[in-house]
Tab-separated table of C-alpha atoms in Angstrom:
chain	number	residue	atom	x	y	z
A	1	MET	CA	36.353	16.592	-15.845
A	2	GLU	CA	36.209	20.381	-15.953
A	3	LEU	CA	38.109	20.438	-19.245
A	4	GLY	CA	35.807	17.757	-20.663
A	5	PHE	CA	32.713	19.690	-19.610
A	6	GLU	CA	33.989	22.878	-21.251
A	7	MET	CA	34.532	21.028	-24.521
A	8	MET	CA	30.903	19.832	-24.656
A	9	THR	CA	28.249	21.528	-26.722
A	10	LEU	CA	25.381	23.315	-24.972
A	11	PHE	CA	23.080	20.435	-25.974
A	12	GLU	CA	25.357	17.877	-24.262
A	13	LYS	CA	25.772	20.087	-21.178
A	14	ILE	CA	21.988	20.322	-20.744
A	15	TYR	CA	21.689	16.525	-20.741
A	16	TRP	CA	24.604	16.075	-18.331
A	17	VAL	CA	23.353	18.702	-15.859
A	18	THR	CA	19.823	17.265	-16.025
A	19	ALA	CA	21.029	13.685	-15.510
A	20	ILE	CA	23.378	14.442	-12.619
A	21	THR	CA	21.023	16.820	-10.797
A	22	ALA	CA	18.027	14.498	-11.117
A	23	SER	CA	20.126	11.482	-10.082
A	24	ILE	CA	21.305	13.225	-6.910
A	25	ILE	CA	17.727	14.217	-6.018
A	26	LEU	CA	16.525	10.658	-6.764
A	27	ILE	CA	19.201	9.182	-4.501
A	28	ILE	CA	18.212	11.586	-1.706
A	29	LEU	CA	14.535	10.649	-2.177
A	30	LEU	CA	15.378	6.943	-2.027
A	31	ILE	CA	17.443	7.382	1.129
A	32	MET	CA	14.641	9.401	2.747
A	33	THR	CA	12.095	6.757	1.742
A	34	PHE	CA	14.159	3.957	3.281
A	35	ILE	CA	14.833	5.799	6.550
A	36	GLY	CA	11.219	6.871	6.832
A	37	GLY	CA	11.294	10.532	5.890
A	38	GLU	CA	8.897	11.373	3.100
A	39	ILE	CA	8.651	14.659	1.239
A	40	ASP	CA	4.986	14.632	2.247
A	41	ASP	CA	6.037	14.790	5.926
A	42	ILE	CA	7.125	18.422	5.634
A	43	GLU	CA	4.711	20.494	7.670
A	44	GLY	CA	3.546	23.985	6.870
A	45	ASP	CA	1.136	26.452	8.409
A	46	VAL	CA	-1.802	25.931	6.086
A	47	ASP	CA	-5.401	25.573	7.266
A	48	VAL	CA	-7.498	23.789	4.661
A	49	GLU	CA	-10.389	21.354	5.008
A	50	ILE	CA	-10.540	18.692	2.347
A	51	GLU	CA	-13.177	16.003	2.387
A	52	GLY	CA	-13.566	12.903	0.294
A	53	ASP	CA	-11.805	9.630	-0.247
A	54	THR	CA	-8.081	9.763	0.261
A	55	GLY	CA	-7.465	6.291	-1.116
A	56	ILE	CA	-4.629	5.460	-3.416
A	57	GLU	CA	-5.200	6.604	-6.947
A	58	PHE	CA	-3.035	6.410	-10.040
A	59	GLN	CA	-0.754	9.459	-9.713
A	60	PHE	CA	1.163	10.003	-12.935
A	61	LEU	CA	2.338	13.508	-12.029
A	62	SER	CA	4.088	13.460	-8.683
A	63	PHE	CA	7.411	14.823	-7.477
A	64	LYS	CA	9.028	11.368	-7.404
A	65	ASN	CA	7.778	10.563	-10.892
A	66	LEU	CA	9.073	13.876	-12.270
A	67	VAL	CA	12.483	13.236	-10.724
A	68	GLY	CA	12.424	9.745	-12.276
A	69	PHE	CA	11.498	11.292	-15.637
A	70	PHE	CA	14.393	13.760	-15.602
A	71	THR	CA	16.856	11.098	-14.412
A	72	ILE	CA	16.034	8.698	-17.240
A	73	PHE	CA	15.578	11.582	-19.704
A	74	GLY	CA	19.116	12.773	-18.957
A	75	TRP	CA	20.872	9.416	-18.986
A	76	SER	CA	19.083	8.109	-22.086
A	77	GLY	CA	19.905	11.380	-23.865
A	78	ILE	CA	23.571	11.028	-22.914
A	79	ALA	CA	23.548	7.430	-24.183
A	80	CYS	CA	21.985	8.531	-27.490
A	81	LEU	CA	24.506	11.350	-27.930
A	82	ASP	CA	27.363	8.970	-27.133
A	83	ALA	CA	26.022	6.555	-29.779
A	84	GLY	CA	25.976	9.351	-32.361
A	85	VAL	CA	22.181	9.652	-32.676
A	86	ALA	CA	20.894	12.894	-34.227
A	87	LYS	CA	19.812	15.648	-31.810
A	88	GLY	CA	16.128	15.577	-32.799
A	89	LEU	CA	15.914	11.802	-32.422
A	90	THR	CA	17.838	12.031	-29.131
A	91	VAL	CA	15.196	14.362	-27.701
A	92	VAL	CA	12.365	12.081	-28.871
A	93	ILE	CA	14.009	8.938	-27.465
A	94	SER	CA	14.878	10.567	-24.128
A	95	VAL	CA	11.328	11.965	-23.707
A	96	ILE	CA	9.819	8.542	-24.465
A	97	CYS	CA	12.212	6.848	-22.014
A	98	GLY	CA	11.382	9.436	-19.340
A	99	LEU	CA	7.634	8.973	-19.849
A	100	LEU	CA	8.020	5.184	-19.640
A	101	MET	CA	9.877	5.665	-16.346
A	102	MET	CA	7.053	7.853	-15.017
A	103	LEU	CA	4.499	5.227	-16.052
A	104	ALA	CA	6.517	2.453	-14.406
A	105	MET	CA	6.914	4.401	-11.147
A	106	ALA	CA	3.252	5.460	-11.033
A	107	SER	CA	2.171	1.864	-11.633
A	108	LEU	CA	4.553	0.574	-8.977
A	109	PHE	CA	3.314	2.980	-6.298
A	110	TYR	CA	-0.320	2.390	-7.305
A	111	TYR	CA	-0.084	-1.393	-6.987
A	112	LEU	CA	2.021	-1.224	-3.817
A	113	GLY	CA	-0.662	0.995	-2.274
A	114	LYS	CA	-3.357	-1.507	-3.182
A	115	LEU	CA	-1.491	-4.235	-1.274
A	116	GLN	CA	-2.413	-2.605	2.016
A	117	SER	CA	-5.213	-4.261	3.935
A	118	SER	CA	-7.836	-2.228	5.739
A	119	GLY	CA	-7.782	-4.636	8.684
A	120	THR	CA	-11.534	-4.317	9.079
A	121	LEU	CA	-13.098	-7.362	10.699
A	122	LYS	CA	-16.200	-8.521	8.838
A	123	LEU	CA	-18.107	-10.723	11.265
A	124	LYS	CA	-20.182	-12.238	8.452
A	125	ASN	CA	-16.991	-14.080	7.506
A	126	ALA	CA	-17.361	-16.007	10.782
A	127	LEU	CA	-20.562	-17.727	9.600
A	128	ASN	CA	-20.223	-21.554	9.477
A	129	GLN	CA	-16.736	-21.359	10.987
A	130	ILE	CA	-15.778	-23.861	13.654
A	131	GLY	CA	-14.343	-22.626	16.927
A	132	GLU	CA	-13.803	-23.499	20.558
A	133	VAL	CA	-15.486	-22.083	23.640
A	134	TYR	CA	-13.059	-19.935	25.627
A	135	LEU	CA	-15.396	-18.564	28.338
A	136	THR	CA	-18.598	-20.374	29.314
A	137	ILE	CA	-21.656	-19.457	27.241
A	138	GLY	CA	-24.970	-19.609	29.133
A	139	ALA	CA	-27.741	-21.887	27.808
A	140	ASN	CA	-30.703	-20.314	25.961
A	141	ARG	CA	-28.868	-16.989	25.537
A	142	LYS	CA	-28.715	-16.571	29.319
A	143	SER	CA	-25.174	-15.138	29.408
A	144	ILE	CA	-22.547	-14.049	26.937
A	145	GLY	CA	-19.370	-16.081	26.702
A	146	LYS	CA	-16.433	-16.081	24.340
A	147	VAL	CA	-15.243	-18.345	21.562
A	148	SER	CA	-11.846	-18.647	19.903
A	149	ILE	CA	-12.440	-18.721	16.166
A	150	ASN	CA	-10.435	-18.196	13.004
A	151	VAL	CA	-11.892	-15.255	11.045
A	152	GLN	CA	-10.179	-13.782	7.971
A	153	GLY	CA	-7.017	-15.757	8.664
A	154	THR	CA	-6.644	-14.575	12.265
A	155	LEU	CA	-7.530	-16.396	15.483
A	156	ARG	CA	-9.854	-14.129	17.458
A	157	GLU	CA	-11.752	-14.247	20.734
A	158	LEU	CA	-15.293	-13.033	20.085
A	159	GLU	CA	-18.430	-12.734	22.207
A	160	ALA	CA	-20.994	-15.468	21.674
A	161	LEU	CA	-24.460	-16.675	22.712
A	162	THR	CA	-26.147	-20.032	22.163
A	163	ASN	CA	-29.691	-21.382	21.781
A	164	ALA	CA	-28.592	-24.758	23.187
A	165	ASP	CA	-30.369	-26.138	26.279
A	166	LYS	CA	-27.146	-26.551	28.252
A	167	ASP	CA	-24.228	-24.264	29.029
A	168	LEU	CA	-21.291	-24.508	26.660
A	169	VAL	CA	-18.098	-24.770	28.688
A	170	GLN	CA	-14.454	-24.161	27.896
A	171	GLY	CA	-13.181	-26.605	25.284
A	172	ASP	CA	-16.576	-27.344	23.645
A	173	VAL	CA	-16.382	-27.270	19.859
A	174	VAL	CA	-18.980	-25.006	18.245
A	175	VAL	CA	-20.063	-23.733	14.841
A	176	VAL	CA	-21.238	-20.174	14.134
A	177	LYS	CA	-24.849	-20.146	12.880
A	178	GLU	CA	-25.671	-16.430	13.007
A	179	VAL	CA	-24.226	-12.988	13.706
A	180	THR	CA	-26.429	-10.470	15.535
A	181	ALA	CA	-26.698	-6.814	14.524
A	182	ASN	CA	-24.458	-5.788	17.438
A	183	GLY	CA	-21.726	-8.288	16.513
A	184	ILE	CA	-22.388	-11.200	18.866
A	185	LEU	CA	-21.991	-14.679	17.394
A	186	ILE	CA	-24.797	-17.239	17.808
A	187	VAL	CA	-23.148	-20.648	18.074
A	188	GLU	CA	-24.293	-24.260	18.357
A	189	PRO	CA	-22.329	-27.180	19.757
A	190	ILE	CA	-21.075	-29.598	17.118
A	191	ASN	CA	-21.405	-32.783	19.198
A	192	ASN	CA	-25.164	-32.733	19.957
C-alpha cells in the first residue's frame, strides 16, 4: 500500500486522503449517533441567551453534511480517476456528487425531524367523541367526575361535568358536547 501511495500523483493522493479521512469521521459519527452520543452534546463554558423558535429547519451546512460531502467527493473522484476521466471533469463530477449527498442528508434529517409529534393534547378534538364514565359525574354540574375517552388516538381519563338531571355513574356511555375554557368536558348521556 505504501509503495502504491508513493506512486500516485498529488491529485490522486488528495482524493485518497480526503476519501479515507472523511469516511473514518463519518463512521465515527454514525457510531456515536447509534449509541446516543451526538456532537451537539459536547458542553463548553459559554453563556449566551438565544430566544426564538428552535424548531427543525432545513440545515444544508452542518458538520454531518460536510463530512458526507467530503466522503462522496473523495470516493467519486477516485472512481472517476480510476475510469480515466480528465482531471477537470473529475473535480466537477466529484463536487456535484458531494453536493447531492449534502442535499440528500439535509433532506433526510429535515423530514425525520418533522416526524416528531409535539404530544400536545388539544381538547377540542374531544368534541362529539363517545366515551364511558369512569368516576361518577354529578347531575346539573353538581360535581366533577371523569370519563374515559379516545382523544387523538389515545385513551385518556379526563374531568367532566354534565347538564343531565341525574348523576352519570360508572359505565354510562356519554358524548362530549362542549369543552370549557379550563379544560373540563361537558358530556351528555347517549341513552336518554
